[in-house]
Amino acid sequence: KQWYQRRVRALKKETREPPPGGNCNASLTTTTYGAYSEGSCIHECKDKYLLEECGCINMVPPQNYLNYSSCTIRQWAECGLSAYLNFSEKYRDPNLADDICPCNSPCSETHYEAQLSSSSLSPAYTETLFASSYIKGYLSRVSQPEFDIVYNSSDDILKNVMVLEILFSSMVTSEIQQVVTYTSANLLGDIGGVLGLFCGASVFTIAEFLQLLLSSVQKHCLADLCRKGSERTDEVVNEEREREDKEL
């Protein structure tokens, strides 16, 4: 088997705006695979689907607070693999993806760039492993003779064992932040600018217009009151003249 080495480098960190400025979900922070991301959400959907179909999952997640159990090789061969392929086929269908696995965008997400390198295990290394009583005892417990997986010699280790190393090659990151660039204040400012450009209107102009309107109404009302008062006075004078004429 191979010796795999995966070097991981933090590529970029994205920060998105929640509604109404954006469409991320701030309540989504963690999953059984650690920090929430669309990828970890898909893994959770896959685990739930496998658990429902087979009663087990292919690999227990790092934060196993849902008490998942791993499928045995027999369970995976008889049920797990077909259920996994069925889930993948449904998720690739755009009409079924949202129903089988609705995953929203997180408000904060870090993307990693991975580099993979591999080399064959050396016979000397496998002989060293087989010479260790602890390693030999562990390999005897995970042997599956029915699937021709046994560890009776260093050659069996060379045939069935894979070594995987994961490490960070660089800690340099770049950050992308989503911010609201057009707010309600910008909208009000644009409306005021358009009104000022086409109508010559401003806050002071509107206040002066209201003052002119109130003054016009006040003058009209005063003129109406004065006219009614004058008519009343003329009626009183005419009545007095008529009374004097009758007395004469």
PDB file of C-alpha atoms in Angstrom:
ATOM      1  CA  LYS A   1       0.000   0.000   0.000  1.00  0.00           C
ATOM      2  CA  GLN A   2       0.903   3.664  -0.148  1.00  0.00           C
ATOM      3  CA  TRP A   3       2.217   6.234   2.281  1.00  0.00           C
ATOM      4  CA  TYR A   4       0.069   9.311   1.758  1.00  0.00           C
ATOM      5  CA  GLN A   5       0.964  12.771   2.978  1.00  0.00           C
ATOM      6  CA  ARG A   6      -1.562  15.569   2.733  1.00  0.00           C
ATOM      7  CA  ARG A   7      -0.426  19.147   3.262  1.00  0.00           C
ATOM      8  CA  VAL A   8      -3.210  21.569   4.184  1.00  0.00           C
ATOM      9  CA  ARG A   9      -3.012  25.331   3.820  1.00  0.00           C
ATOM     10  CA  ALA A  10      -5.698  27.799   4.922  1.00  0.00           C
ATOM     11  CA  LEU A  11      -6.603  29.389   1.606  1.00  0.00           C
ATOM     12  CA  LYS A  12      -9.223  32.021   2.448  1.00  0.00           C
ATOM     13  CA  LYS A  13     -11.802  32.987   5.017  1.00  0.00           C
ATOM     14  CA  GLU A  14     -15.184  34.319   3.877  1.00  0.00           C
ATOM     15  CA  THR A  15     -17.527  36.432   6.007  1.00  0.00           C
ATOM     16  CA  ARG A  16     -21.067  36.934   4.697  1.00  0.00           C
ATOM     17  CA  GLU A  17     -23.868  39.279   5.720  1.00  0.00           C
ATOM     18  CA  PRO A  18     -27.076  37.914   7.314  1.00  0.00           C
ATOM     19  CA  PRO A  19     -30.495  39.121   6.078  1.00  0.00           C
ATOM     20  CA  PRO A  20     -31.552  41.678   4.964  1.00  0.00           C
ATOM     21  CA  GLY A  21     -28.127  42.559   3.554  1.00  0.00           C
ATOM     22  CA  GLY A  22     -27.210  38.942   2.706  1.00  0.00           C
ATOM     23  CA  ASN A  23     -28.632  35.434   2.722  1.00  0.00           C
ATOM     24  CA  CYS A  24     -26.482  33.497   5.205  1.00  0.00           C
ATOM     25  CA  ASN A  25     -27.843  31.772   8.318  1.00  0.00           C
ATOM     26  CA  ALA A  26     -26.100  32.984  11.488  1.00  0.00           C
ATOM     27  CA  SER A  27     -27.589  30.150  13.587  1.00  0.00           C
ATOM     28  CA  LEU A  28     -25.564  27.528  11.679  1.00  0.00           C
ATOM     29  CA  THR A  29     -22.265  27.327  13.559  1.00  0.00           C
ATOM     30  CA  THR A  30     -21.331  23.680  14.105  1.00  0.00           C
ATOM     31  CA  THR A  31     -21.933  20.126  12.865  1.00  0.00           C
ATOM     32  CA  THR A  32     -20.730  16.676  13.848  1.00  0.00           C
ATOM     33  CA  TYR A  33     -17.761  17.403  11.558  1.00  0.00           C
ATOM     34  CA  GLY A  34     -16.779  20.611  13.366  1.00  0.00           C
ATOM     35  CA  ALA A  35     -17.414  24.159  12.168  1.00  0.00           C
ATOM     36  CA  TYR A  36     -20.415  24.481   9.877  1.00  0.00           C
ATOM     37  CA  SER A  37     -19.836  24.601   6.138  1.00  0.00           C
ATOM     38  CA  GLU A  38     -21.836  23.458   3.152  1.00  0.00           C
ATOM     39  CA  GLY A  39     -19.480  20.490   2.826  1.00  0.00           C
ATOM     40  CA  SER A  40     -19.929  19.373   6.449  1.00  0.00           C
ATOM     41  CA  CYS A  41     -23.690  19.824   6.074  1.00  0.00           C
ATOM     42  CA  ILE A  42     -23.663  17.468   3.070  1.00  0.00           C
ATOM     43  CA  HIS A  43     -21.648  14.924   5.082  1.00  0.00           C
ATOM     44  CA  GLU A  44     -24.247  15.100   7.861  1.00  0.00           C
ATOM     45  CA  CYS A  45     -27.048  14.545   5.352  1.00  0.00           C
ATOM     46  CA  LYS A  46     -25.174  11.524   4.007  1.00  0.00           C
ATOM     47  CA  ASP A  47     -24.725  10.103   7.517  1.00  0.00           C
ATOM     48  CA  LYS A  48     -28.424  10.508   8.328  1.00  0.00           C
ATOM     49  CA  TYR A  49     -29.375   8.840   5.062  1.00  0.00           C
ATOM     50  CA  LEU A  50     -27.041   5.876   5.697  1.00  0.00           C
ATOM     51  CA  LEU A  51     -28.278   5.554   9.282  1.00  0.00           C
ATOM     52  CA  GLU A  52     -31.875   5.446   8.109  1.00  0.00           C
ATOM     53  CA  GLU A  53     -31.167   2.906   5.363  1.00  0.00           C
ATOM     54  CA  CYS A  54     -28.566   0.668   7.020  1.00  0.00           C
ATOM     55  CA  GLY A  55     -28.469   1.524  10.730  1.00  0.00           C
ATOM     56  CA  CYS A  56     -24.824   2.589  10.526  1.00  0.00           C
ATOM     57  CA  ILE A  57     -22.539   5.015   8.706  1.00  0.00           C
ATOM     58  CA  ASN A  58     -19.287   4.584   6.833  1.00  0.00           C
ATOM     59  CA  MET A  59     -17.159   6.604   9.287  1.00  0.00           C
ATOM     60  CA  VAL A  60     -17.904   8.068  12.723  1.00  0.00           C
ATOM     61  CA  PRO A  61     -17.591  11.907  12.631  1.00  0.00           C
ATOM     62  CA  PRO A  62     -15.150  13.739  14.936  1.00  0.00           C
ATOM     63  CA  GLN A  63     -17.926  15.139  17.165  1.00  0.00           C
ATOM     64  CA  ASN A  64     -20.170  12.107  17.516  1.00  0.00           C
ATOM     65  CA  TYR A  65     -22.856  13.637  19.761  1.00  0.00           C
ATOM     66  CA  LEU A  66     -25.537  11.796  17.744  1.00  0.00           C
ATOM     67  CA  ASN A  67     -23.993   8.431  18.757  1.00  0.00           C
ATOM     68  CA  TYR A  68     -23.367   7.097  15.262  1.00  0.00           C
ATOM     69  CA  SER A  69     -21.764   3.671  14.846  1.00  0.00           C
ATOM     70  CA  SER A  70     -19.505   2.628  11.971  1.00  0.00           C
ATOM     71  CA  CYS A  71     -20.581  -0.046   9.546  1.00  0.00           C
ATOM     72  CA  THR A  72     -18.659  -3.285   9.594  1.00  0.00           C
ATOM     73  CA  ILE A  73     -17.112  -4.425   6.347  1.00  0.00           C
ATOM     74  CA  ARG A  74     -20.011  -6.846   5.893  1.00  0.00           C
ATOM     75  CA  GLN A  75     -22.629  -4.125   6.547  1.00  0.00           C
ATOM     76  CA  TRP A  76     -20.890  -1.791   4.127  1.00  0.00           C
ATOM     77  CA  ALA A  77     -20.689  -4.440   1.423  1.00  0.00           C
ATOM     78  CA  GLU A  78     -24.314  -5.554   1.829  1.00  0.00           C
ATOM     79  CA  CYS A  79     -26.030  -2.173   2.372  1.00  0.00           C
ATOM     80  CA  GLY A  80     -23.759   0.823   2.951  1.00  0.00           C
ATOM     81  CA  LEU A  81     -22.167   1.116  -0.462  1.00  0.00           C
ATOM     82  CA  SER A  82     -25.445   0.889  -2.388  1.00  0.00           C
ATOM     83  CA  ALA A  83     -27.105   3.406  -0.017  1.00  0.00           C
ATOM     84  CA  TYR A  84     -24.162   5.790  -0.436  1.00  0.00           C
ATOM     85  CA  LEU A  85     -24.349   5.579  -4.234  1.00  0.00           C
ATOM     86  CA  ASN A  86     -28.122   6.113  -4.077  1.00  0.00           C
ATOM     87  CA  PHE A  87     -27.655   9.239  -1.929  1.00  0.00           C
ATOM     88  CA  SER A  88     -25.007  10.598  -4.318  1.00  0.00           C
ATOM     89  CA  GLU A  89     -27.278  10.044  -7.306  1.00  0.00           C
ATOM     90  CA  LYS A  90     -30.205  11.838  -5.637  1.00  0.00           C
ATOM     91  CA  TYR A  91     -28.034  14.758  -4.488  1.00  0.00           C
ATOM     92  CA  ARG A  92     -26.696  15.301  -8.009  1.00  0.00           C
ATOM     93  CA  ASP A  93     -30.281  15.728  -9.228  1.00  0.00           C
ATOM     94  CA  PRO A  94     -31.116  19.499  -9.009  1.00  0.00           C
ATOM     95  CA  ASN A  95     -34.798  18.711  -8.431  1.00  0.00           C
ATOM     96  CA  LEU A  96     -34.071  16.500  -5.404  1.00  0.00           C
ATOM     97  CA  ALA A  97     -30.964  18.106  -3.882  1.00  0.00           C
ATOM     98  CA  ASP A  98     -32.818  20.702  -1.772  1.00  0.00           C
ATOM     99  CA  ASP A  99     -35.274  18.113  -0.483  1.00  0.00           C
ATOM    100  CA  ILE A 100     -32.714  15.500   0.483  1.00  0.00           C
ATOM    101  CA  CYS A 101     -30.118  17.928   1.839  1.00  0.00           C
ATOM    102  CA  PRO A 102     -31.060  21.629   2.365  1.00  0.00           C
ATOM    103  CA  CYS A 103     -27.764  23.336   3.219  1.00  0.00           C
ATOM    104  CA  ASN A 104     -27.638  27.129   3.599  1.00  0.00           C
ATOM    105  CA  SER A 105     -24.519  29.250   3.324  1.00  0.00           C
ATOM    106  CA  PRO A 106     -22.743  29.948   6.646  1.00  0.00           C
ATOM    107  CA  CYS A 107     -21.974  33.496   7.766  1.00  0.00           C
ATOM    108  CA  SER A 108     -18.320  32.604   8.317  1.00  0.00           C
ATOM    109  CA  GLU A 109     -16.406  29.941   6.415  1.00  0.00           C
ATOM    110  CA  THR A 110     -12.760  28.979   5.957  1.00  0.00           C
ATOM    111  CA  HIS A 111     -11.604  27.195   2.799  1.00  0.00           C
ATOM    112  CA  TYR A 112      -8.504  24.998   2.780  1.00  0.00           C
ATOM    113  CA  GLU A 113      -6.279  24.044  -0.106  1.00  0.00           C
ATOM    114  CA  ALA A 114      -4.929  20.482   0.094  1.00  0.00           C
ATOM    115  CA  GLN A 115      -1.886  19.013  -1.572  1.00  0.00           C
ATOM    116  CA  LEU A 116      -1.515  15.237  -1.697  1.00  0.00           C
ATOM    117  CA  SER A 117       1.683  13.269  -2.141  1.00  0.00           C
ATOM    118  CA  SER A 118       2.252   9.520  -1.850  1.00  0.00           C
ATOM    119  CA  SER A 119       4.937   6.870  -1.865  1.00  0.00           C
ATOM    120  CA  SER A 120       5.065   3.104  -1.403  1.00  0.00           C
ATOM    121  CA  LEU A 121       5.640   1.638   2.046  1.00  0.00           C
ATOM    122  CA  SER A 122       9.077   0.163   2.378  1.00  0.00           C
ATOM    123  CA  PRO A 123       9.455  -3.522   3.370  1.00  0.00           C
ATOM    124  CA  ALA A 124      11.785  -2.477   6.190  1.00  0.00           C
ATOM    125  CA  TYR A 125       9.096  -0.231   7.661  1.00  0.00           C
ATOM    126  CA  THR A 126       6.434  -2.977   7.524  1.00  0.00           C
ATOM    127  CA  GLU A 127       8.833  -5.421   9.180  1.00  0.00           C
ATOM    128  CA  THR A 128       9.353  -2.895  11.986  1.00  0.00           C
ATOM    129  CA  LEU A 129       5.582  -2.589  12.429  1.00  0.00           C
ATOM    130  CA  PHE A 130       5.055  -6.349  12.455  1.00  0.00           C
ATOM    131  CA  ALA A 131       7.782  -6.760  15.062  1.00  0.00           C
ATOM    132  CA  SER A 132       5.839  -4.547  17.514  1.00  0.00           C
ATOM    133  CA  SER A 133       3.627  -6.652  19.789  1.00  0.00           C
ATOM    134  CA  TYR A 134       1.166  -3.790  20.185  1.00  0.00           C
ATOM    135  CA  ILE A 135       0.760  -3.324  16.425  1.00  0.00           C
ATOM    136  CA  LYS A 136       0.531  -7.073  15.899  1.00  0.00           C
ATOM    137  CA  GLY A 137      -2.218  -7.386  18.520  1.00  0.00           C
ATOM    138  CA  TYR A 138      -4.189  -4.521  16.982  1.00  0.00           C
ATOM    139  CA  LEU A 139      -3.889  -6.001  13.476  1.00  0.00           C
ATOM    140  CA  SER A 140      -5.135  -9.371  14.689  1.00  0.00           C
ATOM    141  CA  ARG A 141      -8.260  -7.688  16.087  1.00  0.00           C
ATOM    142  CA  VAL A 142      -9.083  -5.907  12.810  1.00  0.00           C
ATOM    143  CA  SER A 143      -8.437  -8.927  10.603  1.00  0.00           C
ATOM    144  CA  GLN A 144     -11.330 -10.050   8.379  1.00  0.00           C
ATOM    145  CA  PRO A 145     -10.499 -13.529   7.069  1.00  0.00           C
ATOM    146  CA  GLU A 146     -13.780 -13.795   5.174  1.00  0.00           C
ATOM    147  CA  PHE A 147     -12.650 -10.856   3.044  1.00  0.00           C
ATOM    148  CA  ASP A 148      -9.073 -12.126   2.744  1.00  0.00           C
ATOM    149  CA  ILE A 149      -7.770  -9.425   5.082  1.00  0.00           C
ATOM    150  CA  VAL A 150      -5.310 -11.065   7.471  1.00  0.00           C
ATOM    151  CA  TYR A 151      -2.036  -9.947   9.015  1.00  0.00           C
ATOM    152  CA  ASN A 152       0.145 -13.010   9.431  1.00  0.00           C
ATOM    153  CA  SER A 153       3.314 -11.417   8.058  1.00  0.00           C
ATOM    154  CA  SER A 154       4.893  -8.098   7.126  1.00  0.00           C
ATOM    155  CA  ASP A 155       3.841  -8.739   3.533  1.00  0.00           C
ATOM    156  CA  ASP A 156       0.193  -8.648   4.644  1.00  0.00           C
ATOM    157  CA  ILE A 157       0.829  -5.207   6.174  1.00  0.00           C
ATOM    158  CA  LEU A 158       2.437  -4.105   2.928  1.00  0.00           C
ATOM    159  CA  LYS A 159      -0.637  -5.334   1.074  1.00  0.00           C
ATOM    160  CA  ASN A 160      -3.455  -3.983   3.278  1.00  0.00           C
ATOM    161  CA  VAL A 161      -2.174  -1.029   5.345  1.00  0.00           C
ATOM    162  CA  MET A 162      -2.115   2.621   4.297  1.00  0.00           C
ATOM    163  CA  VAL A 163      -0.365   5.373   6.293  1.00  0.00           C
ATOM    164  CA  LEU A 164      -1.917   8.836   6.135  1.00  0.00           C
ATOM    165  CA  GLU A 165      -0.286  12.030   7.450  1.00  0.00           C
ATOM    166  CA  ILE A 166      -2.093  15.371   7.574  1.00  0.00           C
ATOM    167  CA  LEU A 167      -0.194  18.562   8.367  1.00  0.00           C
ATOM    168  CA  PHE A 168      -0.263  22.309   7.717  1.00  0.00           C
ATOM    169  CA  SER A 169       2.232  23.521   5.145  1.00  0.00           C
ATOM    170  CA  SER A 170       1.507  27.236   5.648  1.00  0.00           C
ATOM    171  CA  MET A 171      -0.472  29.422   8.062  1.00  0.00           C
ATOM    172  CA  VAL A 172      -0.919  32.315   5.623  1.00  0.00           C
ATOM    173  CA  THR A 173      -4.592  33.163   5.053  1.00  0.00           C
ATOM    174  CA  SER A 174      -6.562  35.674   3.017  1.00  0.00           C
ATOM    175  CA  GLU A 175      -9.892  37.053   4.220  1.00  0.00           C
ATOM    176  CA  ILE A 176     -12.904  38.005   2.098  1.00  0.00           C
ATOM    177  CA  GLN A 177     -15.627  39.961   3.900  1.00  0.00           C
ATOM    178  CA  GLN A 178     -19.105  40.671   2.560  1.00  0.00           C
ATOM    179  CA  VAL A 179     -20.397  44.102   3.633  1.00  0.00           C
ATOM    180  CA  VAL A 180     -23.492  46.135   2.815  1.00  0.00           C
ATOM    181  CA  THR A 181     -22.465  48.983   0.517  1.00  0.00           C
ATOM    182  CA  TYR A 182     -25.924  50.411  -0.189  1.00  0.00           C
ATOM    183  CA  THR A 183     -27.955  51.178   2.945  1.00  0.00           C
ATOM    184  CA  SER A 184     -31.240  52.962   3.644  1.00  0.00           C
ATOM    185  CA  ALA A 185     -29.254  56.156   4.266  1.00  0.00           C
ATOM    186  CA  ASN A 186     -27.817  55.882   0.754  1.00  0.00           C
ATOM    187  CA  LEU A 187     -31.322  55.402  -0.631  1.00  0.00           C
ATOM    188  CA  LEU A 188     -32.662  58.508   1.127  1.00  0.00           C
ATOM    189  CA  GLY A 189     -29.655  60.493  -0.043  1.00  0.00           C
ATOM    190  CA  ASP A 190     -30.209  59.422  -3.653  1.00  0.00           C
ATOM    191  CA  ILE A 191     -33.917  60.310  -3.488  1.00  0.00           C
ATOM    192  CA  GLY A 192     -33.086  63.732  -2.069  1.00  0.00           C
ATOM    193  CA  GLY A 193     -30.458  64.301  -4.738  1.00  0.00           C
ATOM    194  CA  VAL A 194     -32.864  63.409  -7.557  1.00  0.00           C
ATOM    195  CA  LEU A 195     -35.574  65.660  -6.131  1.00  0.00           C
ATOM    196  CA  GLY A 196     -33.074  68.481  -5.734  1.00  0.00           C
ATOM    197  CA  LEU A 197     -31.843  68.008  -9.292  1.00  0.00           C
ATOM    198  CA  PHE A 198     -35.217  67.845 -11.067  1.00  0.00           C
ATOM    199  CA  CYS A 199     -37.493  69.792  -8.715  1.00  0.00           C
ATOM    200  CA  GLY A 200     -35.113  72.076  -6.886  1.00  0.00           C
ATOM    201  CA  ALA A 201     -36.544  70.613  -3.693  1.00  0.00           C
ATOM    202  CA  SER A 202     -34.806  70.358  -0.362  1.00  0.00           C
ATOM    203  CA  VAL A 203     -35.851  70.214   3.272  1.00  0.00           C
ATOM    204  CA  PHE A 204     -35.818  74.007   3.526  1.00  0.00           C
ATOM    205  CA  THR A 205     -37.773  74.330   0.274  1.00  0.00           C
ATOM    206  CA  ILE A 206     -40.444  71.953   1.571  1.00  0.00           C
ATOM    207  CA  ALA A 207     -40.617  73.913   4.850  1.00  0.00           C
ATOM    208  CA  GLU A 208     -41.023  77.202   2.946  1.00  0.00           C
ATOM    209  CA  PHE A 209     -43.759  75.634   0.792  1.00  0.00           C
ATOM    210  CA  LEU A 210     -45.642  74.512   3.895  1.00  0.00           C
ATOM    211  CA  GLN A 211     -45.240  77.994   5.416  1.00  0.00           C
ATOM    212  CA  LEU A 212     -46.612  79.598   2.234  1.00  0.00           C
ATOM    213  CA  LEU A 213     -49.539  77.188   2.229  1.00  0.00           C
ATOM    214  CA  LEU A 214     -50.382  77.945   5.861  1.00  0.00           C
ATOM    215  CA  SER A 215     -50.107  81.697   5.239  1.00  0.00           C
ATOM    216  CA  SER A 216     -52.442  81.441   2.237  1.00  0.00           C
ATOM    217  CA  VAL A 217     -55.004  79.493   4.246  1.00  0.00           C
ATOM    218  CA  GLN A 218     -54.727  81.988   7.110  1.00  0.00           C
ATOM    219  CA  LYS A 219     -55.238  84.984   4.802  1.00  0.00           C
ATOM    220  CA  HIS A 220     -58.197  83.311   3.123  1.00  0.00           C
ATOM    221  CA  CYS A 221     -59.808  82.562   6.461  1.00  0.00           C
ATOM    222  CA  LEU A 222     -59.249  86.106   7.748  1.00  0.00           C
ATOM    223  CA  ALA A 223     -60.643  87.607   4.554  1.00  0.00           C
ATOM    224  CA  ASP A 224     -63.717  85.384   4.817  1.00  0.00           C
ATOM    225  CA  LEU A 225     -64.258  86.405   8.453  1.00  0.00           C
ATOM    226  CA  CYS A 226     -63.899  90.101   7.605  1.00  0.00           C
ATOM    227  CA  ARG A 227     -66.385  89.782   4.718  1.00  0.00           C
ATOM    228  CA  LYS A 228     -68.919  88.027   6.923  1.00  0.00           C
ATOM    229  CA  GLY A 229     -68.440  90.666   9.623  1.00  0.00           C
ATOM    230  CA  SER A 230     -69.007  93.481   7.133  1.00  0.00           C
ATOM    231  CA  GLU A 231     -72.172  91.850   5.830  1.00  0.00           C
ATOM    232  CA  ARG A 232     -73.470  91.502   9.389  1.00  0.00           C
ATOM    233  CA  THR A 233     -72.806  95.181  10.100  1.00  0.00           C
ATOM    234  CA  ASP A 234     -74.684  96.243   6.949  1.00  0.00           C
ATOM    235  CA  GLU A 235     -77.678  94.142   7.988  1.00  0.00           C
ATOM    236  CA  VAL A 236     -77.794  95.792  11.433  1.00  0.00           C
ATOM    237  CA  VAL A 237     -77.611  99.306   9.932  1.00  0.00           C
ATOM    238  CA  ASN A 238     -80.416  98.534   7.465  1.00  0.00           C
ATOM    239  CA  GLU A 239     -82.606  97.157  10.244  1.00  0.00           C
ATOM    240  CA  GLU A 240     -82.108 100.328  12.329  1.00  0.00           C
ATOM    241  CA  ARG A 241     -82.990 102.547   9.343  1.00  0.00           C
ATOM    242  CA  GLU A 242     -86.149 100.588   8.667  1.00  0.00           C
ATOM    243  CA  ARG A 243     -87.161 100.880  12.323  1.00  0.00           C
ATOM    244  CA  GLU A 244     -86.596 104.659  12.277  1.00  0.00           C
ATOM    245  CA  ASP A 245     -88.649 105.021   9.097  1.00  0.00           C
ATOM    246  CA  LYS A 246     -91.539 103.131  10.680  1.00  0.00           C
ATOM    247  CA  GLU A 247     -91.491 105.379  13.756  1.00  0.00           C
ATOM    248  CA  LEU A 248     -91.669 108.482  11.579  1.00  0.00           C
TER     249      LEU A 248
END
